[in-house]
XYZ file of C-alpha atoms in Angstrom:
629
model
C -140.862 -306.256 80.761
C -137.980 -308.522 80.418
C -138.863 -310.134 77.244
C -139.560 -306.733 76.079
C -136.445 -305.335 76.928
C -134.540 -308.718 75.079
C -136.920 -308.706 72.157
C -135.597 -304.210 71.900
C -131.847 -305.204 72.421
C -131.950 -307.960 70.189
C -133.399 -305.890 67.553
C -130.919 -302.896 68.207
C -128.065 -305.471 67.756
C -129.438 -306.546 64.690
C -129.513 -303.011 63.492
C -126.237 -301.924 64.897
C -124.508 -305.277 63.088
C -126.188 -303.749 59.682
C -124.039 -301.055 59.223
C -125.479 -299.019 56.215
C -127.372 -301.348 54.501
C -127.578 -300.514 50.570
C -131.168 -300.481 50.830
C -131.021 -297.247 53.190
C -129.390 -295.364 49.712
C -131.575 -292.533 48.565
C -133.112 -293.657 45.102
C -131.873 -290.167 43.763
C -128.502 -291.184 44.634
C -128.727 -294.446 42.747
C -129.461 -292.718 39.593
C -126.253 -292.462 37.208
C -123.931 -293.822 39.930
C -121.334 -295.978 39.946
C -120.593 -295.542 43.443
C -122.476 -293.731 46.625
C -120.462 -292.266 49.270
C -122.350 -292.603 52.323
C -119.827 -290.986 54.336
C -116.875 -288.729 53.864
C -115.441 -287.165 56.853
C -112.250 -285.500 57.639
C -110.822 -283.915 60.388
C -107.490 -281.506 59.634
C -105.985 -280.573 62.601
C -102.565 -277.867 62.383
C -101.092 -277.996 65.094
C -97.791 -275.813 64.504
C -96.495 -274.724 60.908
C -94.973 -277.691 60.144
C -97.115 -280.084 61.792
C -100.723 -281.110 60.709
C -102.766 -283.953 61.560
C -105.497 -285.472 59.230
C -107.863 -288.294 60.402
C -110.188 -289.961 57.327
C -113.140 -291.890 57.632
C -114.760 -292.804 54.290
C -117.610 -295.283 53.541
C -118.338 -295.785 49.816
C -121.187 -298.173 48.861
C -119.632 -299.928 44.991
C -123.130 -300.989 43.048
C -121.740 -302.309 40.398
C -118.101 -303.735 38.974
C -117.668 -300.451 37.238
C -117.479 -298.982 40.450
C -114.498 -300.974 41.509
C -112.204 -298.576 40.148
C -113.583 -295.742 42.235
C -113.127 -297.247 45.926
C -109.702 -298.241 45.798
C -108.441 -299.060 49.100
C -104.966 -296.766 49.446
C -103.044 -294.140 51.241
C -100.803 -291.873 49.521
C -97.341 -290.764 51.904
C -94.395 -289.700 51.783
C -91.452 -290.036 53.522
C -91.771 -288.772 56.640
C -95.318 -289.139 57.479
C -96.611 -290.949 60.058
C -100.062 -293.054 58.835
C -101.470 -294.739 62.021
C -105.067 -296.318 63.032
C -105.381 -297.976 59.573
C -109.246 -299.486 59.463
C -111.100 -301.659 56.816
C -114.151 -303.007 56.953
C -116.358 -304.256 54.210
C -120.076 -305.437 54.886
C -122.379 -306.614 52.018
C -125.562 -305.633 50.451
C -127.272 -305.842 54.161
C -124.852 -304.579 55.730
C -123.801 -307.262 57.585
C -119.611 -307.374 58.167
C -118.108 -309.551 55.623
C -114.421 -308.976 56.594
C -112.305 -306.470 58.216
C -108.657 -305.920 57.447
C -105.598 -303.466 59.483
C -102.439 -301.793 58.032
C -100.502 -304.921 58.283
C -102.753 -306.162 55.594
C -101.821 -303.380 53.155
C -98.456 -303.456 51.026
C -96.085 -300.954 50.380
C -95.452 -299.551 46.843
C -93.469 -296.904 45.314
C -95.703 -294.363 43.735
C -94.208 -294.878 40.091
C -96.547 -294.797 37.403
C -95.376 -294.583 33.725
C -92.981 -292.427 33.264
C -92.053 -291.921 36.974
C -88.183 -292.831 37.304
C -87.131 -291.542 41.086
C -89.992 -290.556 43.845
C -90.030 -290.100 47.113
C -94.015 -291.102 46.893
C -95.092 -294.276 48.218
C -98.729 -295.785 48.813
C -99.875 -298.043 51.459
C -102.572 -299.933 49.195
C -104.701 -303.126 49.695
C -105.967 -305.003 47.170
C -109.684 -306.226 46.959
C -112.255 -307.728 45.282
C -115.909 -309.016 46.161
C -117.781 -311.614 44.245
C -121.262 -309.806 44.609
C -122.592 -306.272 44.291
C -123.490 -303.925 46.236
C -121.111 -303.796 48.870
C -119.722 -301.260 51.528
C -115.888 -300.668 52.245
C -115.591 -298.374 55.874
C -112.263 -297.311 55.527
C -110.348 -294.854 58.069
C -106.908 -293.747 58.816
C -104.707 -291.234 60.409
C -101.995 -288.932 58.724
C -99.372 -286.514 60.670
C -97.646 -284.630 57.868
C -95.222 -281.689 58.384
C -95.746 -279.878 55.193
C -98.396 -277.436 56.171
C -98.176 -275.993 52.552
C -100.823 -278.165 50.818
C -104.424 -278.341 52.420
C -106.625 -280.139 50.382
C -109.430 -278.461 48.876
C -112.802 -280.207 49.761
C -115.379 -281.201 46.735
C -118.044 -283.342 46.855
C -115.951 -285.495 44.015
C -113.383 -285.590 41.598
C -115.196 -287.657 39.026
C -118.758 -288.700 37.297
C -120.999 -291.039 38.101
C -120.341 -290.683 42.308
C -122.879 -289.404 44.190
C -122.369 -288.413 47.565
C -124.761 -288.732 50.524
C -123.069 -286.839 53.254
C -118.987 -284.784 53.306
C -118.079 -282.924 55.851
C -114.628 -281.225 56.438
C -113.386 -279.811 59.709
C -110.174 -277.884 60.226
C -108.962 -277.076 63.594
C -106.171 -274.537 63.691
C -104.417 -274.629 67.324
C -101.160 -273.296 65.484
C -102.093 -269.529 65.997
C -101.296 -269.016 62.562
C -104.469 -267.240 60.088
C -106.151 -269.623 58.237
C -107.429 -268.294 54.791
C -110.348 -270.046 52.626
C -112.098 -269.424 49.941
C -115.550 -270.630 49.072
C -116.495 -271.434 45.229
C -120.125 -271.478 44.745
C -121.057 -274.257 41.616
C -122.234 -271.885 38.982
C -124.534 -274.420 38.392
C -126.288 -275.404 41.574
C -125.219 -278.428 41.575
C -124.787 -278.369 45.290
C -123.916 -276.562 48.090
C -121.708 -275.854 50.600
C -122.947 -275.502 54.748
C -119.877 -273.878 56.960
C -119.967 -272.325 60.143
C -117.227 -270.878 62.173
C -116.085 -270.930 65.570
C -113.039 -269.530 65.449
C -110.375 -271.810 65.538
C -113.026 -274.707 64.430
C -114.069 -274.600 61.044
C -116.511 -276.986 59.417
C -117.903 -277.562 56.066
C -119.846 -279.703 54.708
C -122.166 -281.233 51.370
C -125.357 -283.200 51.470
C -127.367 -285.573 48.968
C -125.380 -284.499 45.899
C -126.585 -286.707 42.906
C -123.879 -287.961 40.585
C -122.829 -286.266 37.680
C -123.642 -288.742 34.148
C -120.842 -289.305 32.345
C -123.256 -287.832 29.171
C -121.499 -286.131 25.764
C -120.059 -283.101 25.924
C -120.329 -282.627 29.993
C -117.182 -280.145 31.076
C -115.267 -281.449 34.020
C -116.531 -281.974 37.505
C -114.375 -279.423 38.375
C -116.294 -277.019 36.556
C -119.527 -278.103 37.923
C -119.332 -279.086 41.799
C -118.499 -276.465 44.582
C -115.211 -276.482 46.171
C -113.518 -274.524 49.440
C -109.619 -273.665 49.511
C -107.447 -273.530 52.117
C -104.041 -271.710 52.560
C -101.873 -271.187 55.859
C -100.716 -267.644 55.481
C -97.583 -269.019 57.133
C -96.166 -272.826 55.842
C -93.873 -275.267 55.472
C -92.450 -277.198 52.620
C -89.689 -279.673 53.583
C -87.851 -277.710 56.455
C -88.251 -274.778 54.164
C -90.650 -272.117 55.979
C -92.272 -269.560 54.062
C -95.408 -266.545 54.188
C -98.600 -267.265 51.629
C -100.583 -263.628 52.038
C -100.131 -263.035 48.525
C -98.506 -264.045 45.148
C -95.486 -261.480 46.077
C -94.243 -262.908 49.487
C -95.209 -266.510 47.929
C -93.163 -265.845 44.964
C -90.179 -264.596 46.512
C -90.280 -268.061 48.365
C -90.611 -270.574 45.714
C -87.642 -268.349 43.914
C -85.704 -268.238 46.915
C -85.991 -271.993 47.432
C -86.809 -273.494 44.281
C -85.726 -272.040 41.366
C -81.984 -269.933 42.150
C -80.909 -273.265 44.551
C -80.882 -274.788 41.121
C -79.567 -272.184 38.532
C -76.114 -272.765 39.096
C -74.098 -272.972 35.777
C -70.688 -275.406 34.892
C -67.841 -274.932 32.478
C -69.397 -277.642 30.920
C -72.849 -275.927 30.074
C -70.951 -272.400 28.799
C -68.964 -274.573 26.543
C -72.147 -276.176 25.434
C -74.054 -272.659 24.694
C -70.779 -270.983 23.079
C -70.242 -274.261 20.811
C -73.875 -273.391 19.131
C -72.066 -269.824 18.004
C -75.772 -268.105 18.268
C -76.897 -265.090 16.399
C -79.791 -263.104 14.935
C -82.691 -262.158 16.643
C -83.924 -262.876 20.334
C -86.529 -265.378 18.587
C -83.423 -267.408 16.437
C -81.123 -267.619 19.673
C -83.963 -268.809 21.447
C -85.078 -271.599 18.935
C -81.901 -272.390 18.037
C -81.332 -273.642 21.554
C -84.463 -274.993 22.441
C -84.325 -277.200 18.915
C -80.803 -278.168 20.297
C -81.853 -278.944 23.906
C -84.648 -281.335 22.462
C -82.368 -283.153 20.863
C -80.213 -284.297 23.534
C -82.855 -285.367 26.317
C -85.598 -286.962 27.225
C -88.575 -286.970 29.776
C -88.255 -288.899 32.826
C -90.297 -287.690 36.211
C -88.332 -287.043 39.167
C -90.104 -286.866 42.448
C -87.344 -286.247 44.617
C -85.914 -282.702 46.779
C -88.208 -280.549 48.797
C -91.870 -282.698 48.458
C -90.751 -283.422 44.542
C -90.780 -279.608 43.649
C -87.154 -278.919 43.564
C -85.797 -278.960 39.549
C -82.812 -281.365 39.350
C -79.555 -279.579 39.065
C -78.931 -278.224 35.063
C -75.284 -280.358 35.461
C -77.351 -283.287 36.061
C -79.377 -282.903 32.937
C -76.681 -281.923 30.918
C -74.469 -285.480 31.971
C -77.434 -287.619 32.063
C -79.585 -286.920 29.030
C -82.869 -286.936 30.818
C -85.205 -284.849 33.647
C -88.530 -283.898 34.611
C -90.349 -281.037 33.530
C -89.022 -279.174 36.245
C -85.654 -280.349 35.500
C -86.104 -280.271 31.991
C -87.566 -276.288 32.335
C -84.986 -275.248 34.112
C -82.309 -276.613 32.174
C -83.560 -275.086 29.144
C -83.234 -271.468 31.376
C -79.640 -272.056 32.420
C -78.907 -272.180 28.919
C -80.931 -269.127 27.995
C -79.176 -267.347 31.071
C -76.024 -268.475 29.325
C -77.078 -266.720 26.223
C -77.805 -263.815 28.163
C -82.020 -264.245 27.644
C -83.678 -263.881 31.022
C -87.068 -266.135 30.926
C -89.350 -267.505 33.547
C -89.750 -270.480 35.519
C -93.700 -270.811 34.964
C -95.629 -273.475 37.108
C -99.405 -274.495 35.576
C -102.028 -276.474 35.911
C -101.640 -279.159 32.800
C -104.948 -281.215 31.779
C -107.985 -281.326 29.140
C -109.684 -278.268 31.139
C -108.377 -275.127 31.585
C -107.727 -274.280 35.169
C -106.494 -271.071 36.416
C -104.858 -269.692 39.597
C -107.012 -267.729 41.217
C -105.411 -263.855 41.427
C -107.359 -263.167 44.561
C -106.614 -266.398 46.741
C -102.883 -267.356 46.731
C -102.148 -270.889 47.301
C -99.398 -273.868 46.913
C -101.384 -275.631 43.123
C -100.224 -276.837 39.610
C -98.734 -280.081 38.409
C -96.674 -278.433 35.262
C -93.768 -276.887 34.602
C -92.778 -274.544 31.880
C -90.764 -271.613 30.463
C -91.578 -268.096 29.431
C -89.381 -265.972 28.093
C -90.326 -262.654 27.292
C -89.043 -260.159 24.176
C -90.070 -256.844 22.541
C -92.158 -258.872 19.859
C -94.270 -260.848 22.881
C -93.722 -263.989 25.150
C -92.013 -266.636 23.406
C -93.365 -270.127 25.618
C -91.554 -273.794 25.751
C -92.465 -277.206 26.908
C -89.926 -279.011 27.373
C -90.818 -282.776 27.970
C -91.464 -283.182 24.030
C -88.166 -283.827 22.164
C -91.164 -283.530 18.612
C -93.374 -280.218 19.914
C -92.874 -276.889 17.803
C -90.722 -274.192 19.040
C -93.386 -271.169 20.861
C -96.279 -273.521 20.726
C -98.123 -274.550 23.554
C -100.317 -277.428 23.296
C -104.206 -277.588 24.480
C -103.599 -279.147 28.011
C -101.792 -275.766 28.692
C -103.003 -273.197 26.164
C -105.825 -270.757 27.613
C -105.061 -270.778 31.359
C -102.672 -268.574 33.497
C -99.004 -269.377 34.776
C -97.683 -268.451 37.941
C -94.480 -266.849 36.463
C -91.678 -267.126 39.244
C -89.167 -264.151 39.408
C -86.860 -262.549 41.787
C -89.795 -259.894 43.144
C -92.364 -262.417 43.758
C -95.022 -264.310 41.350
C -96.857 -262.558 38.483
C -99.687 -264.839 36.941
C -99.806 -264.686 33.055
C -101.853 -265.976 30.048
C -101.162 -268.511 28.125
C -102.222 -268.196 24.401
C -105.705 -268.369 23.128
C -105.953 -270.435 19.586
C -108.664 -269.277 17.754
C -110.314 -271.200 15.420
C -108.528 -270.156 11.837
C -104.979 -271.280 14.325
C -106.511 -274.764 14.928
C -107.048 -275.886 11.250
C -107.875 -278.936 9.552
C -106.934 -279.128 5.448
C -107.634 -281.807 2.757
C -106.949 -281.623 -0.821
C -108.229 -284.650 -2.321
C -108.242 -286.316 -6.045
C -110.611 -289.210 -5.986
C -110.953 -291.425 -8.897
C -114.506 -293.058 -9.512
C -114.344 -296.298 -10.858
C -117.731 -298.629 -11.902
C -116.968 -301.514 -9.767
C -117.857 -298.861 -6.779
C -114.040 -298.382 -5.973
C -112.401 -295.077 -5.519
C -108.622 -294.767 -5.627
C -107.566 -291.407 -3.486
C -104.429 -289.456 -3.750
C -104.936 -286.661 -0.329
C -102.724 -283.873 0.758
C -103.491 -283.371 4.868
C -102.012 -280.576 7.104
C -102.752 -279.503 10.669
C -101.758 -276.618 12.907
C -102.807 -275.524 16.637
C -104.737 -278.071 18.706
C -105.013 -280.532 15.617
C -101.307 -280.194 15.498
C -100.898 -281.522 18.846
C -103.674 -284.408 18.146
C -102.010 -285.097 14.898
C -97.805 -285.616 17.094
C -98.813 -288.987 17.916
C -97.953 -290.082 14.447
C -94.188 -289.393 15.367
C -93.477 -291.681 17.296
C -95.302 -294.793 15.158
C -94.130 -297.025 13.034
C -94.750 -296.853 9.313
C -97.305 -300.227 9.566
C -98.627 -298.388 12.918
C -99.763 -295.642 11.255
C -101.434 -297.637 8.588
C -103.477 -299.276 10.966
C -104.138 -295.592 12.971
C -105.584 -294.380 8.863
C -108.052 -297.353 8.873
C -109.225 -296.675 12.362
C -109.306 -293.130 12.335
C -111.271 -292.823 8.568
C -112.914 -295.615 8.836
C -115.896 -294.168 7.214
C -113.967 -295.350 3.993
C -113.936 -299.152 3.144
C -109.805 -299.299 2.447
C -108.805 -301.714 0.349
C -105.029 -300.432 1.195
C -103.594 -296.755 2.369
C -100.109 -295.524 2.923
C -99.057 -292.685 4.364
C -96.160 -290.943 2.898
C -94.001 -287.992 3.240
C -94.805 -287.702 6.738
C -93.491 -284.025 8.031
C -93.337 -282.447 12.063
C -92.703 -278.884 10.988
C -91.313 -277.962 14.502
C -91.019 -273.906 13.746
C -94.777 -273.552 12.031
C -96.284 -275.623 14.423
C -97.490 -278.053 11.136
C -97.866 -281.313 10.823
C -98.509 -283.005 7.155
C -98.456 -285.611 5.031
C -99.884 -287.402 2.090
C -101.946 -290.514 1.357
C -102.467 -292.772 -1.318
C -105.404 -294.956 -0.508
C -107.911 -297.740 -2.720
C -111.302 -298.082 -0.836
C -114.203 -300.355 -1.914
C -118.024 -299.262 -2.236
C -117.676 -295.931 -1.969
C -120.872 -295.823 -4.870
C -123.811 -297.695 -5.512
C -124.710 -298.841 -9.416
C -128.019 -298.880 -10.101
C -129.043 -299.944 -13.620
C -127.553 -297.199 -15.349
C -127.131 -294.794 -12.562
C -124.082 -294.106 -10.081
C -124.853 -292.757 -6.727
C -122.063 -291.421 -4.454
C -121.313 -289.368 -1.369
C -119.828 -285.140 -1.810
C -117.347 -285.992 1.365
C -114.951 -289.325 1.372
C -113.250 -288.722 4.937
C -115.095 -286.990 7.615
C -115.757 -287.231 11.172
C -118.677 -289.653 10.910
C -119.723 -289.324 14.935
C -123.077 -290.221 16.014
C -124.983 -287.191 17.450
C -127.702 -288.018 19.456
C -130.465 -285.750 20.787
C -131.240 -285.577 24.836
C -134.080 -284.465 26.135
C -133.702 -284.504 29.810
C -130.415 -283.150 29.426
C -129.174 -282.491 33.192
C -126.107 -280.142 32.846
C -124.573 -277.344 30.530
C -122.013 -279.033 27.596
C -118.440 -277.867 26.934
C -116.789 -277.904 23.420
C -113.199 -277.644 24.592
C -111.732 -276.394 21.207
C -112.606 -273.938 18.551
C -111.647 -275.379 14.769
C -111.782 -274.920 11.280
C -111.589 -277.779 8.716
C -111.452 -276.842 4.786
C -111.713 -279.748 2.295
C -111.352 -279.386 -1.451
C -111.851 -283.139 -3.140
C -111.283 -283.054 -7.108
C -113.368 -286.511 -8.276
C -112.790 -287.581 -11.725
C -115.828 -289.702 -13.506
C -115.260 -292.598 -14.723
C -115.270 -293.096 -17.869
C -119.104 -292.953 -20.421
C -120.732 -291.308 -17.397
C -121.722 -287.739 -17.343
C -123.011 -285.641 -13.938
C -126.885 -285.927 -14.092
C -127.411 -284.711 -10.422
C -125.853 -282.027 -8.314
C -127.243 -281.506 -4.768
C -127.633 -277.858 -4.066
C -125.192 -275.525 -1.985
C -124.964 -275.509 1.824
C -124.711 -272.698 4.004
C -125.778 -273.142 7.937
C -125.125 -270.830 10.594
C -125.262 -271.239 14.019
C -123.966 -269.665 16.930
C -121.962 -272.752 17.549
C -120.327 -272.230 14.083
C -120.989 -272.652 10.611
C -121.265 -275.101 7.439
C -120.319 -274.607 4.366
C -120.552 -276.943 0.883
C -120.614 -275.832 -2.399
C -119.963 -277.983 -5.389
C -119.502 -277.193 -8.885
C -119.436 -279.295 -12.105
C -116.400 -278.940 -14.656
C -116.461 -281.421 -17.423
C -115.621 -284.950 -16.549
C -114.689 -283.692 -12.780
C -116.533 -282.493 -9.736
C -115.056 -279.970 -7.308
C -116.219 -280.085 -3.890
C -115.815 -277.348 -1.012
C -116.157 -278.598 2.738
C -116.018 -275.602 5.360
C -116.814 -276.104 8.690
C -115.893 -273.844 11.983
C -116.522 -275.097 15.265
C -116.929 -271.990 18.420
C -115.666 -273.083 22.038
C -117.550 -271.976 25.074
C -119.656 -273.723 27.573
C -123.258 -273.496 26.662
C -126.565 -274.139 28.488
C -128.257 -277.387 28.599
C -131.169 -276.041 26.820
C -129.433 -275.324 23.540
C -127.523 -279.297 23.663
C -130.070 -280.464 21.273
C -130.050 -277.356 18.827
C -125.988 -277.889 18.730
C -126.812 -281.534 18.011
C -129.550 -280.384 15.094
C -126.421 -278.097 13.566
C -123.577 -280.939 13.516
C -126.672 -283.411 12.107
C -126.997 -280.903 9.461
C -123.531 -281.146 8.662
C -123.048 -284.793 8.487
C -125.789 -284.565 6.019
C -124.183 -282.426 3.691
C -121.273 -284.342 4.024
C -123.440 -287.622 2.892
C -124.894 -285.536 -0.004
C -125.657 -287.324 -2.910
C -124.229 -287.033 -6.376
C -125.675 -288.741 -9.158
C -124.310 -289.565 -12.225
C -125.639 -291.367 -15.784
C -124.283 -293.472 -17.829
C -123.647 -292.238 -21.612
């Protein structure tokens, strides 16, 4: 019995010491993944409105180096907060403990990425690397903040190729103050979310949630995964206490202590508004200062005053030239309040994917700031961080998503604009010159509006050899010789960016014998579409556009057009295709058309879209032959 009873406690130390071997990982949870996290809970404790306590314990398994990047070792604080019972310990492919490290290990940074200037943000972050893969990091800490206003939401993960093995989230409310959540189902199934409820103890949690591939076309996590929200119908923010039962009472707060603590005007700014001598319309007043205000500052973030959300004083701006879009936005409405145009501080949520406020769950959200002002003709929007965006245009990271508009009576959540397809536009006019040593010379006319206008503002702030080198990378489906790009034009009240090119490129056509060969389309999009058959999850085409081409070529000389491929027409319900070509002497006119629909759409129909935009790219690379005479 003895040696039976060493031989079990040896072998129960041996299995206790291997803590989570990788070899215990689900192989479903291996596939497409980066990183598994084996365990991910959290305990939120409120304790009193402005005191709540969160304890962490996360163990993420990396497999490979590009998982590095997504088990960073760090705490995010502020001032303030109290971060206790720091824990690291990281055990290799076995799981046997390699090392184990404690908050005296970890340095402390300001949170200032590019672009941040003053923050009250600081990390507590510890740097590590392992020579060998897979390995386990157990990390665990402790949190007392006294903002009660932001509780995170809980998601299985934020980005792809994680998978997660077990979450759970529990929220104990001894504060006698109602709780509200809010459970979002994944319209996909991908995942679910267990809860029960004992009153004060809440608990959710996920289990064996397979990562998301990082595949073509796949709409943000976000869009995908589950998620619960969480709002204290009482808060605090700061030492500022306020009620969250709806978008009225929450309003009326974040006007009360955010927006009029800051709208106080100076001599200095009236001066300023009455120098500009405004008149006309609503619309002219308003551009007229905007244009003005863009000139004289510049974007800096400013993370400081009540948790970062308080807008830097308008006198500030006005001295120093610079702010935040908070700052910025409300600087741009003490002058409009000096012109006597009321407007809107607007908070949103800024990024690739359109995310809304929910109407039906109020809560503390967005990372944005910008301005509404609204007239008899419709709502006039600014941003205000770009001293080179068009006056009323909004660009896509905060088109097609709600505000929450900020006014005296509480919030009101408005649309931003929609761009439809014929807004978001694409135009060449080209004159190509065939020569017989397979050269082209190219003189091209190119405008953009809507979304392409916004992907086309870059080339403001490059240098004339910059942009040379953008032209080559971004056509590089032309062999150039040389390109310039002239008469380069931001026209900031159409929204319109244009300019001209004069390019040589080589082998655009092939001689053979006494034949030319050559393609109908010289600059194009030339992406490779590629068919998927086990296709896992829906695909998202973020914009709708329309591009219109007309390309004049002129033969060279002792040839004649022999062959003409016929006229394209393809419709889909993901757009349609359009080339048509048409002989005139010693020139060729061709017509490109293509429109592009946005939407979400069902993984079944990923390889038809692929099929359509294949059908495309071979009318584009439609042959035209030509004889010689």
């Amino acid at each position: 019995m003895k040696i039976l009873l060493l031989g079990a406690l040896s072998t129960a130390s041996i299995y206790f010491a291997q803590t989570y071997p990788a070899s215990a990982i689900p192989e479903n949870l291996k596939k497409n993944a980066d990183v598994v996290i084996r365990k991910d809970f959290t305990t939120a404790q409120i304790n009193k409105i402005d005191e709540i306590r969160y304890q962490f314990n996360t163990v993420t398994t990396v497999l490979n180096k590009d998982g590095d990047s997504k088990a960073l070792i760090y705490i995010p604080y502020t001032k303030g907060d109290n971060v206790s019972d720091v824990k690291v310990t990281i055990y290799d492919e076995a799981g046997k403990k390699v090392k184990s490290f404690s908050k005296s290990d970890f340095g402390d940074f300001a949170n200032n990425s590019q672009g941040v200037f003053y923050s009250d943000n600081r990390i507590l972050g510890l740097s590590y690397t392992s020579a060998y893969y897979p390995y386990t990091v157990d990390f665990s800490y402790q949190i007392t903040n006294e903002n009660t206003i932001f509780i995170p939401d809980f998601v299985p993960f934020s980005s792809p190729n994680i998978s997660l093995e077990e979450a759970q989230f529990k929220i104990i409310n001894k504060s006698g103050i109602e709780l509200r959540t809010k459970t979002y189902p994944s319209k996909y199934n991908y995942g679910s979310v267990i809860a029960s409820d004992n009153g004060s103890e809440k608990t959710y949690s996920y289990k064996n949630i397979p990562a998301i591939d990082d595949a073509q076309m796949l709409p943000q996590p976000v869009k995908i995964l589950p998620k619960v929200s969480f709002a204290l119908a009482k808060f605090n923010l700061e030492g500022k206490q306020g009620t969250l039962n709806n978008w009225t009472d929450f309003g009326t707060w974040y006007y009360t202590n955010l927006v009029e603590p800051v709208s106080a005007s100076t001599p200095a700014i009236k001066a300023e508004v009455a120098a500009l001598k405004l008149e006309g319309t609503t619309e002219e007043k308003v551009k007229k200062l905007y244009q003005y205000m863009q000139t004289k500052t510049r974007y800096i973030f400013v993370g400081l005053g009540i948790g970062g959300w308080l807008p830097m004083l308008p006198d500030e701006v006005h001295k120093k030239g610079y702010g935040d879009c908070k700052g910025l936005t409300n600087y741009m409405k003490t002058l409009l309040n000096e012109a006597g145009i009321p407007s809107n501080y607007c908070v949103i949520n800024s990024g690739s994917s359109q995310v809304s406020f929910d109407p039906e769950f109020p809560a503390m959200g967005g990372n944005h700031a910008i301005l509404m002002v609204p007239t008899d003709k419709g709502n006039i929007w600014l941003e205000n961080t770009s001293q080179q965006i068009a006056f009323n245009h909004l660009s896509y990271s905060t088109a097609d998503r709600n505000v929450l508009a900020v006014t005296k009576k509480g919030i009101e959540l408005i649309s931003t604009p929609t761009y439809t397809a014929e807004q978001n536009t694409e135009k060449q006019n080209l004159k190509i010159t065939l020569s017989e040593d397979s050269t082209i010379k190219g003189e091209g006319q190119f405008s953009y509006t809507g979304s392409q206008y916004d992907s086309n503002l870059s080339y403001t702030y490059l240098s004339p050899k910059e942009r040379i080198e953008s032209m080559k990378s971004r056509f590089d489906v032309l062999n150039f010789e040389k390109v310039e790009m002239k008469d380069f034009v931001n026209d900031k009240d159409n929204a319109l960016v244009k300019f001209n090119l004069d390019f040589k490129a080589n082998n655009y056509s092939k001689t053979t014998g006494a034949n030319m060969i050559f393609r109908a389309v010289p600059i194009f999009s030339n992406y490779h579409y590629k068919t998927d058959e086990n296709r896992e999850l829906p695909f998202e085409i973020g914009q709708s556009f329309e591009d219109e081409y007309e390309i004049d070529f002129i033969l060279p000389k002792n040839y004649k057009i022999d062959e003409v491929p016929q006229n394209v027409t393809i419709n889909s319900e993901f757009g349609t295709y359009k080339l048509t070509l048409v002989k005139n002497g010693e020139s060729l006119k061709v017509n490109r058309f293509i429109k592009i629909n946005k939407g979400i759409f069902p993984k079944e129909k990923y390889n038809d879209y692929v099929s359509f935009r294949k059908k495309a790219l071979n009318g584009d690379n439609a042959k035209i032959l030509l004889t010689k005479i």
